[in-house]
Amino acid sequence: MSTATFRDETLSRARMHAIVAAHPRAAVFEDCRFDNADFSRLDMDGFQFTRCSVAGTSWLAASLEESRWEKCRGGECDFSSALLSDAVFSHCDLNNSHWRRATLSSVRFEDCKLTGAHLQEVTGWALEFRDCLLVSADLRGLSFRKATLQGMDFSDAELSGCDFRDAVFEGGSLRNAQIRLTRFDGADLRGADITGLNVMDSKHFKKAVISQRQAGAALAAFGLIVA
């Protein structure tokens, strides 16, 4: 089936339902507006969204596997319980978005703004983030084990119960993140800003690697002077 392209439209649920029926897996949306509409539980696998506005939009329990999102804007949009396996989000602004219980197997986020996003209880493997802002995001329980985390800003994020074992941080920040029961065993933290973390808690940082500068700052936080 040939791809159908829709440009500069405002999409309602009824309009999307007709597109889904006529163009399964073969619709492209460019510069379209989906703001505050309800597309919950629709099957939109393989659809592509470029420079679209999705602020406040509900994709609750929708099927969006292998979808592509580029330069989209979607503050407060809701992907809760959505099926998003193999989806790609690139250069998107999705601040304060909701992803609770979404299926994110092999999903890739590249250069995205996810400040304040809620990603609790998501499921799936090989979830990948690169050069993303996750400031003040809620990521409780996510696994980043053995991941290479490039340019990731987790400042003030809720990381309780996350798994960073053997992860490598290339730049980025963990500044003042909440790390109750978070595992950093074997992680290489030398490239990250770890200000405000209690790296002296050996239970969670066993064999983690930090720099001499970071070690000095950590000891200073406990009132010790490194001479």
Coordinates of C-alpha atoms in Angstrom, one line a residue:
M1 CA 0.0 0.0 0.0
S2 CA 1.4 3.4 -0.9
T3 CA 2.1 6.0 1.8
A4 CA -0.5 8.7 2.3
T5 CA 0.9 12.1 3.5
F6 CA -1.2 14.6 5.4
R7 CA 0.1 18.2 5.8
D8 CA -0.9 21.2 7.9
E9 CA -4.2 19.6 9.2
T10 CA -5.9 19.6 12.5
L11 CA -6.7 16.0 13.3
S12 CA -9.8 14.9 15.2
R13 CA -10.4 11.3 16.5
A14 CA -13.0 10.8 13.7
R15 CA -10.5 11.9 11.1
M16 CA -7.8 9.7 12.4
H17 CA -10.1 6.7 12.6
A18 CA -10.9 7.2 8.9
I19 CA -7.1 7.4 8.1
V20 CA -6.4 4.3 10.1
A21 CA -9.0 2.4 8.2
A22 CA -7.8 3.6 4.7
H23 CA -4.1 3.6 5.3
P24 CA -3.0 1.0 7.8
R25 CA 0.7 1.4 8.7
A26 CA 1.1 3.9 5.8
A27 CA 0.3 7.4 7.0
V28 CA 2.7 10.3 7.3
F29 CA 1.8 13.5 9.1
E30 CA 3.8 16.7 8.6
D31 CA 3.1 20.0 10.5
C32 CA -0.2 18.7 11.7
R33 CA -2.0 19.5 15.0
F34 CA -3.3 16.9 17.3
D35 CA -3.5 19.1 20.4
N36 CA -5.8 17.9 23.2
A37 CA -7.5 15.2 21.0
D38 CA -8.2 11.7 22.1
F39 CA -6.6 8.9 20.0
S40 CA -6.7 6.3 22.7
R41 CA -6.8 2.6 21.7
L42 CA -6.4 3.3 17.9
D43 CA -4.0 1.2 15.8
M44 CA -1.4 3.5 14.4
D45 CA 1.5 1.2 14.0
G46 CA 4.2 2.5 11.6
F47 CA 2.7 6.0 11.3
Q48 CA 5.2 8.9 11.0
F49 CA 4.9 12.3 12.7
T50 CA 7.1 15.2 11.7
R51 CA 7.0 18.7 13.3
C52 CA 3.6 17.9 14.7
S53 CA 1.9 19.5 17.8
V54 CA 0.6 16.9 20.2
A55 CA 0.3 19.0 23.4
G56 CA -2.2 17.4 25.8
T57 CA -3.0 14.6 23.4
S58 CA -4.1 11.2 24.7
W59 CA -2.5 8.2 23.1
L60 CA -3.7 6.0 26.0
A61 CA -3.4 2.3 25.2
A62 CA -2.9 3.1 21.5
S63 CA -0.8 0.9 19.3
L64 CA 2.1 2.9 17.9
E65 CA 4.7 0.2 17.3
E66 CA 7.5 1.2 14.8
S67 CA 6.1 4.8 14.7
R68 CA 8.5 7.7 14.0
W69 CA 8.4 11.1 15.7
E70 CA 10.7 13.9 14.6
K71 CA 10.7 17.5 16.0
C72 CA 7.3 17.1 17.5
R73 CA 6.0 19.2 20.4
G74 CA 3.9 17.6 23.1
G75 CA 3.8 19.0 26.6
E76 CA 1.5 17.0 28.9
C77 CA 0.8 14.4 26.2
D78 CA -0.2 10.9 27.5
F79 CA 1.3 7.7 26.2
S80 CA 0.2 5.6 29.2
S81 CA -0.2 1.9 28.5
A82 CA 0.6 2.6 24.8
L83 CA 2.4 -0.1 22.7
L84 CA 5.5 1.7 21.3
S85 CA 8.0 -1.1 20.6
D86 CA 10.6 -0.1 18.0
A87 CA 9.4 3.5 18.0
V88 CA 11.9 6.4 17.5
F89 CA 11.6 9.9 19.0
S90 CA 14.1 12.4 17.6
H91 CA 14.5 16.1 18.6
C92 CA 11.1 16.1 20.3
D93 CA 9.9 18.3 23.1
L94 CA 7.8 16.0 25.4
N95 CA 8.1 17.8 28.7
N96 CA 5.8 16.6 31.5
S97 CA 4.6 13.7 29.3
H98 CA 3.1 10.5 30.8
W99 CA 4.3 7.0 29.9
R100 CA 3.1 4.9 32.8
R101 CA 2.9 1.2 31.9
A102 CA 3.8 1.8 28.3
T103 CA 5.6 -0.9 26.4
L104 CA 8.9 0.6 25.3
S105 CA 10.9 -2.3 23.9
S106 CA 13.7 -1.1 21.6
V107 CA 12.4 2.4 21.8
R108 CA 15.0 5.1 21.0
F109 CA 14.9 8.7 22.3
E110 CA 17.5 11.0 20.6
D111 CA 18.0 14.6 21.7
C112 CA 14.6 14.9 23.3
K113 CA 13.4 17.1 26.1
L114 CA 11.6 15.0 28.7
T115 CA 11.8 17.3 31.7
G116 CA 9.2 16.3 34.3
A117 CA 8.2 13.2 32.3
H118 CA 6.6 10.3 34.1
L119 CA 8.1 6.9 33.1
Q120 CA 7.1 4.7 36.0
E121 CA 6.3 1.0 35.5
V122 CA 7.2 1.0 31.8
T123 CA 8.0 -2.4 30.4
G124 CA 10.4 -3.6 27.7
W125 CA 14.0 -4.2 27.0
A126 CA 16.7 -2.2 25.1
L127 CA 15.2 1.2 25.8
E128 CA 17.7 3.7 24.6
F129 CA 18.3 7.4 25.5
R130 CA 20.9 9.7 23.9
D131 CA 21.5 13.4 24.6
C132 CA 18.2 13.8 26.4
L133 CA 17.0 16.1 29.2
L134 CA 15.3 14.1 31.9
V135 CA 15.5 16.9 34.6
S136 CA 13.0 16.2 37.4
A137 CA 11.6 13.2 35.5
D138 CA 10.2 10.2 37.4
L139 CA 12.1 7.1 36.2
R140 CA 11.6 4.8 39.2
G141 CA 12.6 1.3 38.6
L142 CA 14.0 1.7 35.0
S143 CA 17.0 -0.4 34.0
F144 CA 20.0 1.2 32.3
R145 CA 22.3 -1.7 33.0
K146 CA 25.4 -1.8 30.8
A147 CA 24.1 1.2 28.8
T148 CA 26.3 3.9 27.4
L149 CA 24.6 7.1 28.5
Q150 CA 25.7 10.0 26.4
G151 CA 24.8 13.5 27.4
M152 CA 22.0 12.5 29.7
D153 CA 20.8 15.1 32.2
F154 CA 19.2 13.4 35.2
S155 CA 19.4 16.4 37.4
D156 CA 16.8 16.3 40.3
A157 CA 15.3 13.2 38.7
E158 CA 13.6 10.5 40.7
L159 CA 15.8 7.5 40.1
S160 CA 14.9 5.3 43.1
G161 CA 15.2 1.7 42.3
C162 CA 16.9 2.2 39.0
D163 CA 19.6 -0.1 37.8
F164 CA 22.8 1.6 36.5
R165 CA 25.1 -1.4 37.0
D166 CA 28.1 -1.3 34.6
A167 CA 26.7 1.7 32.8
V168 CA 29.1 4.3 31.3
F169 CA 28.2 8.0 31.6
E170 CA 29.6 10.1 28.8
G171 CA 28.9 13.6 30.0
G172 CA 25.6 14.5 31.5
S173 CA 24.5 15.0 35.1
L174 CA 23.1 13.1 38.1
R175 CA 23.1 16.3 40.2
N176 CA 20.8 16.1 43.2
A177 CA 19.0 13.0 41.8
Q178 CA 17.0 10.8 44.2
I179 CA 18.8 7.5 44.4
R180 CA 17.1 5.4 47.1
L181 CA 17.9 1.7 46.4
T182 CA 19.5 2.7 43.1
R183 CA 22.3 0.4 41.9
F184 CA 25.6 1.9 40.5
D185 CA 27.8 -1.2 41.0
G186 CA 30.6 -1.2 38.4
A187 CA 29.3 2.0 36.7
D188 CA 31.8 4.5 35.3
L189 CA 30.6 7.9 36.6
R190 CA 33.8 9.9 35.7
G191 CA 32.0 11.8 32.9
A192 CA 29.0 12.9 34.9
D193 CA 28.2 15.6 37.3
I194 CA 27.5 13.7 40.6
T195 CA 27.1 16.7 42.9
G196 CA 24.7 15.9 45.7
L197 CA 25.0 12.1 45.4
N198 CA 26.2 10.0 48.4
V199 CA 28.7 8.0 46.5
M200 CA 30.2 6.9 49.9
D201 CA 27.3 4.4 50.3
S202 CA 29.3 1.3 49.4
K203 CA 26.1 -0.9 49.1
H204 CA 25.1 0.9 45.9
F205 CA 28.4 2.0 44.4
K206 CA 30.5 -1.2 44.8
K207 CA 33.4 -1.1 42.2
A208 CA 31.9 2.1 40.6
V209 CA 34.6 4.4 39.1
I210 CA 34.8 8.1 39.9
S211 CA 37.6 10.6 39.2
Q212 CA 39.9 12.1 41.8
R213 CA 38.1 15.4 41.5
Q214 CA 34.8 13.7 42.1
A215 CA 36.2 11.8 45.1
G216 CA 37.5 15.1 46.6
A217 CA 34.1 16.7 46.2
A218 CA 32.4 13.7 47.8
L219 CA 34.6 13.7 50.8
A220 CA 34.3 17.5 51.2
A221 CA 30.5 17.0 51.3
F222 CA 31.1 15.0 54.5
G223 CA 33.3 17.7 56.0
L224 CA 36.6 16.1 55.2
I225 CA 39.5 18.1 53.8
V226 CA 41.5 16.4 51.0
A227 CA 45.1 17.7 51.3

